[in-house]
Short mmCIF file of C-alpha atoms (C1' of nucleotides) in Angstrom, two decimals:
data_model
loop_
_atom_site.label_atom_id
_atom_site.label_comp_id
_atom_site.label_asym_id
_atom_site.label_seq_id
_atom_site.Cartn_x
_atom_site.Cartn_y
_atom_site.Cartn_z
CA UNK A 187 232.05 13.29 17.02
CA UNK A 188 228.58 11.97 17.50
CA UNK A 189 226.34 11.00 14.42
CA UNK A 190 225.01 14.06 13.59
CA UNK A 191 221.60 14.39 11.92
CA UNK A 192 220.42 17.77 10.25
CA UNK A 193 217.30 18.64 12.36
CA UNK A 194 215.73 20.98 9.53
CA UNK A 195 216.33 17.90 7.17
CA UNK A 196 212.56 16.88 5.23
CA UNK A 197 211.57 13.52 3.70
CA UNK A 198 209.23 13.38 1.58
CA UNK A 199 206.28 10.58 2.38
CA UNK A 200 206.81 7.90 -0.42
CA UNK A 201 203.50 5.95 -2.14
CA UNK A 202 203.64 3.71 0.43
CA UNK A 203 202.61 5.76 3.20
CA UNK A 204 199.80 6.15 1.19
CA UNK A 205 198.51 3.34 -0.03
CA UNK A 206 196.80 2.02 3.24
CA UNK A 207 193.25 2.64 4.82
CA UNK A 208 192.57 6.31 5.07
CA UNK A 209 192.26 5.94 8.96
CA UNK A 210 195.49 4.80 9.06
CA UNK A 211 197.26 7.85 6.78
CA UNK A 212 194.77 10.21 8.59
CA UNK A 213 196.44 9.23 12.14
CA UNK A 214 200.14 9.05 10.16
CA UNK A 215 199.59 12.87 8.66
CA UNK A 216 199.83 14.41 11.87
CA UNK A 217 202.67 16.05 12.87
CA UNK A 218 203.66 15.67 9.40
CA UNK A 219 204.69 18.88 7.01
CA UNK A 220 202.87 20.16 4.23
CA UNK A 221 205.85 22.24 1.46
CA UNK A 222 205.26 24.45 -1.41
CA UNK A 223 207.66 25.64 -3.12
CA UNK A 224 207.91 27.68 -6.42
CA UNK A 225 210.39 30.43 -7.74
CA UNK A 226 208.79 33.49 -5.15
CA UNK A 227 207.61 31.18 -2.02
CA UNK A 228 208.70 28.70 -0.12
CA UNK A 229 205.81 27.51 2.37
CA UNK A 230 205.78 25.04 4.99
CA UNK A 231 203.12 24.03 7.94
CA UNK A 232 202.51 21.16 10.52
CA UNK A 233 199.47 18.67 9.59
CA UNK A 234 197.61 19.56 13.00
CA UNK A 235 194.02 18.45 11.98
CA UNK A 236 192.41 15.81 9.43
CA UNK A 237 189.88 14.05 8.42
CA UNK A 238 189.71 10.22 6.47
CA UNK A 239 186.70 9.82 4.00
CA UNK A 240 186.26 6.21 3.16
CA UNK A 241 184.98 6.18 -0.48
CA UNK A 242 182.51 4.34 -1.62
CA UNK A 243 181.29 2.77 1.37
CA UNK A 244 181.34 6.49 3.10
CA UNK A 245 178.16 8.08 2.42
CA UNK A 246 179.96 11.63 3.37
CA UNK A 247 182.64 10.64 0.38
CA UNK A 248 182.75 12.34 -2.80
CA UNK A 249 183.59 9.17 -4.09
CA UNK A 250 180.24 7.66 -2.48
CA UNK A 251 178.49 7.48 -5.91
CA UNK A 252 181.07 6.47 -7.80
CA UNK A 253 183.60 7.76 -10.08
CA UNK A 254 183.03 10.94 -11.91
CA UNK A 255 184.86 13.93 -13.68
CA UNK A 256 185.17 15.88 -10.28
CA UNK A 257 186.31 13.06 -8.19
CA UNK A 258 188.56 10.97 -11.16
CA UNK A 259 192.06 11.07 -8.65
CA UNK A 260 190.79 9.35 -6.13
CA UNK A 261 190.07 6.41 -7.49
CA UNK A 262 193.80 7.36 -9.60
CA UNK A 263 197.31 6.26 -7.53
CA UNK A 264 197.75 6.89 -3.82
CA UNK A 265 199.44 10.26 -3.00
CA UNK A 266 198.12 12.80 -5.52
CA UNK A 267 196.15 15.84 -4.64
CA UNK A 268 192.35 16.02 -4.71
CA UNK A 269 191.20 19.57 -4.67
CA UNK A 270 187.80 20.54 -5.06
CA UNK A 271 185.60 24.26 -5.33
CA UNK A 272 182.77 24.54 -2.41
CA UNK A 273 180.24 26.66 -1.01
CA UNK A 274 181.24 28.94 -4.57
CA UNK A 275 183.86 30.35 -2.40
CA UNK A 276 186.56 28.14 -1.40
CA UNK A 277 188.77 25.37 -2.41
CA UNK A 278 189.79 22.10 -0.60
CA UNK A 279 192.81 20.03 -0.26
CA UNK A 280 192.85 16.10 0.17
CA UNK A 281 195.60 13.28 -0.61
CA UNK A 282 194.26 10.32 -2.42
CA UNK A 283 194.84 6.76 -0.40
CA UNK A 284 194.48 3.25 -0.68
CA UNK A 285 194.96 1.80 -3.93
CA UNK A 286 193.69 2.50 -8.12
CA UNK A 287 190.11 2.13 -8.06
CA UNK A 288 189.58 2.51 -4.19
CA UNK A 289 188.86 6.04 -3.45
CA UNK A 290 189.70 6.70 -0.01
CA UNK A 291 191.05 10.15 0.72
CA UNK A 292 192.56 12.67 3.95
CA UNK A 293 190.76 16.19 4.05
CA UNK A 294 193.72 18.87 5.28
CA UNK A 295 191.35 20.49 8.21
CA UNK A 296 194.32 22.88 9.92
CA UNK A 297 197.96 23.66 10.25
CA UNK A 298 200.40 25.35 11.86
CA UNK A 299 202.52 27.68 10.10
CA UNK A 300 206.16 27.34 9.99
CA UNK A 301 207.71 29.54 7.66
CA UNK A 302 207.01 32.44 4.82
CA UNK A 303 203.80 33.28 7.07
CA UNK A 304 204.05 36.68 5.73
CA UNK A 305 203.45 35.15 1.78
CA UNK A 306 200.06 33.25 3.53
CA UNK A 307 199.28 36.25 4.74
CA UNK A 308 199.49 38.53 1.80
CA UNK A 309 197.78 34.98 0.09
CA UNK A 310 195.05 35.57 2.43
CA UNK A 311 194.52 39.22 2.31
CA UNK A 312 195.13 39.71 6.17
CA UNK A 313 197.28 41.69 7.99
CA UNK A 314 199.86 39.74 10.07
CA UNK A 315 199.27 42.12 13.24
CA UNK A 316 200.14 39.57 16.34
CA UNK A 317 199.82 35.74 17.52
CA UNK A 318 196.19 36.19 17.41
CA UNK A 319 196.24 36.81 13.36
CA UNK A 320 198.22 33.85 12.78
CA UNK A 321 195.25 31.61 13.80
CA UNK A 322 193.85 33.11 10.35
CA UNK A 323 196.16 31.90 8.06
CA UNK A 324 195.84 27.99 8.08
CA UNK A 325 193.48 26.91 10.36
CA UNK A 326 190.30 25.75 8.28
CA UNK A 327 190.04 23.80 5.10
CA UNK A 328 189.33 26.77 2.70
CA UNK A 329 191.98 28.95 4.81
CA UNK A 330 194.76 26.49 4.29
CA UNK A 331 193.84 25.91 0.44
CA UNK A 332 193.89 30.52 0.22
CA UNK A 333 197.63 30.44 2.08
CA UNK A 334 198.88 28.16 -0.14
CA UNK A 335 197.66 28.89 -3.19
CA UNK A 336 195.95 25.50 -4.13
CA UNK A 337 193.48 25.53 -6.98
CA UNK A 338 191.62 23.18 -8.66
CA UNK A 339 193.40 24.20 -12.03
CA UNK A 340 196.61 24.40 -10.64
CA UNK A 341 197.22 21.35 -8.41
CA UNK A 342 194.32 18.77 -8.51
CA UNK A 343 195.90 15.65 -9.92
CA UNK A 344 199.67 16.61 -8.84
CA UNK A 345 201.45 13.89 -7.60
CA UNK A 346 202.61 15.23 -3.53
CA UNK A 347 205.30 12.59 -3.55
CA UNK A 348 208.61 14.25 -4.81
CA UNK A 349 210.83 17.10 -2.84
CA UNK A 350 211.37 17.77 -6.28
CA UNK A 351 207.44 18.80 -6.81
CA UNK A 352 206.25 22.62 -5.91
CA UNK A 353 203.86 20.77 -3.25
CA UNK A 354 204.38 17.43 -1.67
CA UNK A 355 204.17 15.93 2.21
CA UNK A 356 207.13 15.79 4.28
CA UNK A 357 208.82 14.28 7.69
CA UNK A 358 211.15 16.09 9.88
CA UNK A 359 211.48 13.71 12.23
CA UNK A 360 208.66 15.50 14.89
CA UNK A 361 205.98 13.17 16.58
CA UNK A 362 202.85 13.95 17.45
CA UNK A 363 201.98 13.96 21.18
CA UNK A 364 198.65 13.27 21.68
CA UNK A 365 196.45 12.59 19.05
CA UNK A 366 192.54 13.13 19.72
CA UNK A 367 189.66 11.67 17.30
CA UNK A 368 186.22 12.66 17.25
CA UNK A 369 182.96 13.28 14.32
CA UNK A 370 183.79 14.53 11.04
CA UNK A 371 183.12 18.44 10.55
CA UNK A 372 180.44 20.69 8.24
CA UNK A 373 178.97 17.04 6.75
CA UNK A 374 174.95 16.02 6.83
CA UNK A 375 175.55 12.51 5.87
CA UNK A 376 177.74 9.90 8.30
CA UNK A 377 178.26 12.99 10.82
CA UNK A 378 178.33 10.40 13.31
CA UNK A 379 181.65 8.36 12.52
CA UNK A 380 184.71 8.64 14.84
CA UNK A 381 187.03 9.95 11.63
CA UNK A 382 188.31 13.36 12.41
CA UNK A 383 191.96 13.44 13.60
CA UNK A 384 194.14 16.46 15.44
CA UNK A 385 196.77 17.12 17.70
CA UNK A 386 195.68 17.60 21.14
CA UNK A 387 196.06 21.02 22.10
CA UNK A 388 196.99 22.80 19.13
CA UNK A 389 195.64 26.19 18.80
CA UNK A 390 195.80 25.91 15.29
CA UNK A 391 192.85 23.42 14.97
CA UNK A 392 190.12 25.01 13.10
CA UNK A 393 186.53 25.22 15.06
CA UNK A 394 186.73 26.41 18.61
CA UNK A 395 183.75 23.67 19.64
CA UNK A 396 184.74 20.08 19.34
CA UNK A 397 181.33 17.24 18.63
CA UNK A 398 182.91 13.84 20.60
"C1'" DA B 248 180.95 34.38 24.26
"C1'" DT B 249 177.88 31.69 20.75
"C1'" DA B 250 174.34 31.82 16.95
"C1'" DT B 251 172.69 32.75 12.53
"C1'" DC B 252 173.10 34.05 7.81
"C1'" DG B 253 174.61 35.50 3.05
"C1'" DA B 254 178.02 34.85 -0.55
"C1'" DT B 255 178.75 32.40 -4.98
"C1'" DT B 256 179.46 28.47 -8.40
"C1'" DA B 257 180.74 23.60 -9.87
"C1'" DT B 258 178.43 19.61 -9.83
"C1'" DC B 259 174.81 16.42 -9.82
"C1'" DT B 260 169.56 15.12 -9.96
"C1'" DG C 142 166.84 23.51 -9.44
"C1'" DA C 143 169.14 22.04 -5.12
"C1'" DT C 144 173.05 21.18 -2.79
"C1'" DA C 145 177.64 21.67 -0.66
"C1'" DA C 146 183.91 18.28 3.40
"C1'" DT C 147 183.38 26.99 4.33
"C1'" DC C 148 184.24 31.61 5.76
"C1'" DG C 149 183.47 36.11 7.53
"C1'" DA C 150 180.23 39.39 8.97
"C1'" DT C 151 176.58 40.64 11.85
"C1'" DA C 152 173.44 40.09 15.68
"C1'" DT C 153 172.58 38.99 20.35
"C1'" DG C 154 173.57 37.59 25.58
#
DNA sequence: ATATCGATTATCT
DNA sequence: GATAATCGATATG
């Protein structure tokens, strides 16, 4: 009778995890698992590809110019869901970091879809015909944000901390092999900085051409 | 295979 | 009035 440890067990990240330099929780989120849950779905994918935005000293930030209406929670508590509407198309999901009043954030670029693939699918509007139509379901910012159902009305604010919560951040014990960093995707501003994170190797990483 | 382009709207200047 | 942390379709080699 060895100690025996439930391998499809999930902890939820506490504040903590968040309340450090977005570089830091950027590199931390890989490998980590993303869980909604609500009475019809229960949803979970593998952080495979992020990227930190520093705040106000990051000219790419949405916090860059300060605080306003759109970008109140990040300067809120660590660990609560920014979401905001681009392009007039598409929503976005980051997690707030640091600490009240310093805005960092972690954009959720791609993941890898572990189970109810067939509810992201139907989220999506795409048929789930072979491997090759997985790819669509959760690799890409605005992707992600369609499969799970995230919505600036419905979850920006919402605190991702509690197993309790229809969407929070867990652990299940899996570590990331190789980690790979290069420019930040889609921006004009600060395109240059080394703050784009992802799992070496994953297919699920959104953009088939990679800027070192 | 990669390149270019239109969609569509909240937000800010 | 211009812009944007995107996506999917279309064009072209």
């Amino acid at each position: 009778m060895s100690k025996q440890r439930n391998p499809v067990s999930i902890r939820p990240l506490d504040r903590a995890f968040f309340a450090r330099d977005p570089r830091r929780v950027a590199r931390g989120l890989l490998g980590k698992i993303l869980v909604r849950r609500d009475a019809r779905k229960q949803l979970a994918a593998r952080i495979v590809e992020v990227e930190a935005y520093l705040g106000e000293n990051d000219p790419a930030a949405h916090a860059f110019s300060g605080r306003t209406a759109r970008n109140a929670v990040l300067f809120g508590p660590p660990g609560h869901a920014y979401v905001y509407f681009i392009y007039g198309n598409h929503y976005c999901l980051n997690v707030s970091c640091q600490a009240e009043g310093k805005a960092g954030c972690v954009l959720f670029r791609a993941l890898e879809p572990l189970n109810g693939l067939e509810d992201m699918a139907r989220a999506r509007g795409i048929a789930l015909d072979g491997p090759k139509a997985e790819l669509k379901l959760t690799s890409g910012p605005g992707r992600l944000a369609q499969a799970f159902g995230i919505t600036r009305a419905r979850d920006n604010g919402y605190d991702l901390t509690s197993n309790a919560g229809s969407l929070w951040i867990g652990d299940d014990g899996y570590r990331a092999p190789g980690v790979r960093v290069t420019r930040r995707i889609g921006i004009t501003k600060a395109s240059d900085k080394p703050l784009r994170y992802l799992l070496e190797g994953n297919r699920f990483v959104s953009g088939r051409k990679i800027a070192a």
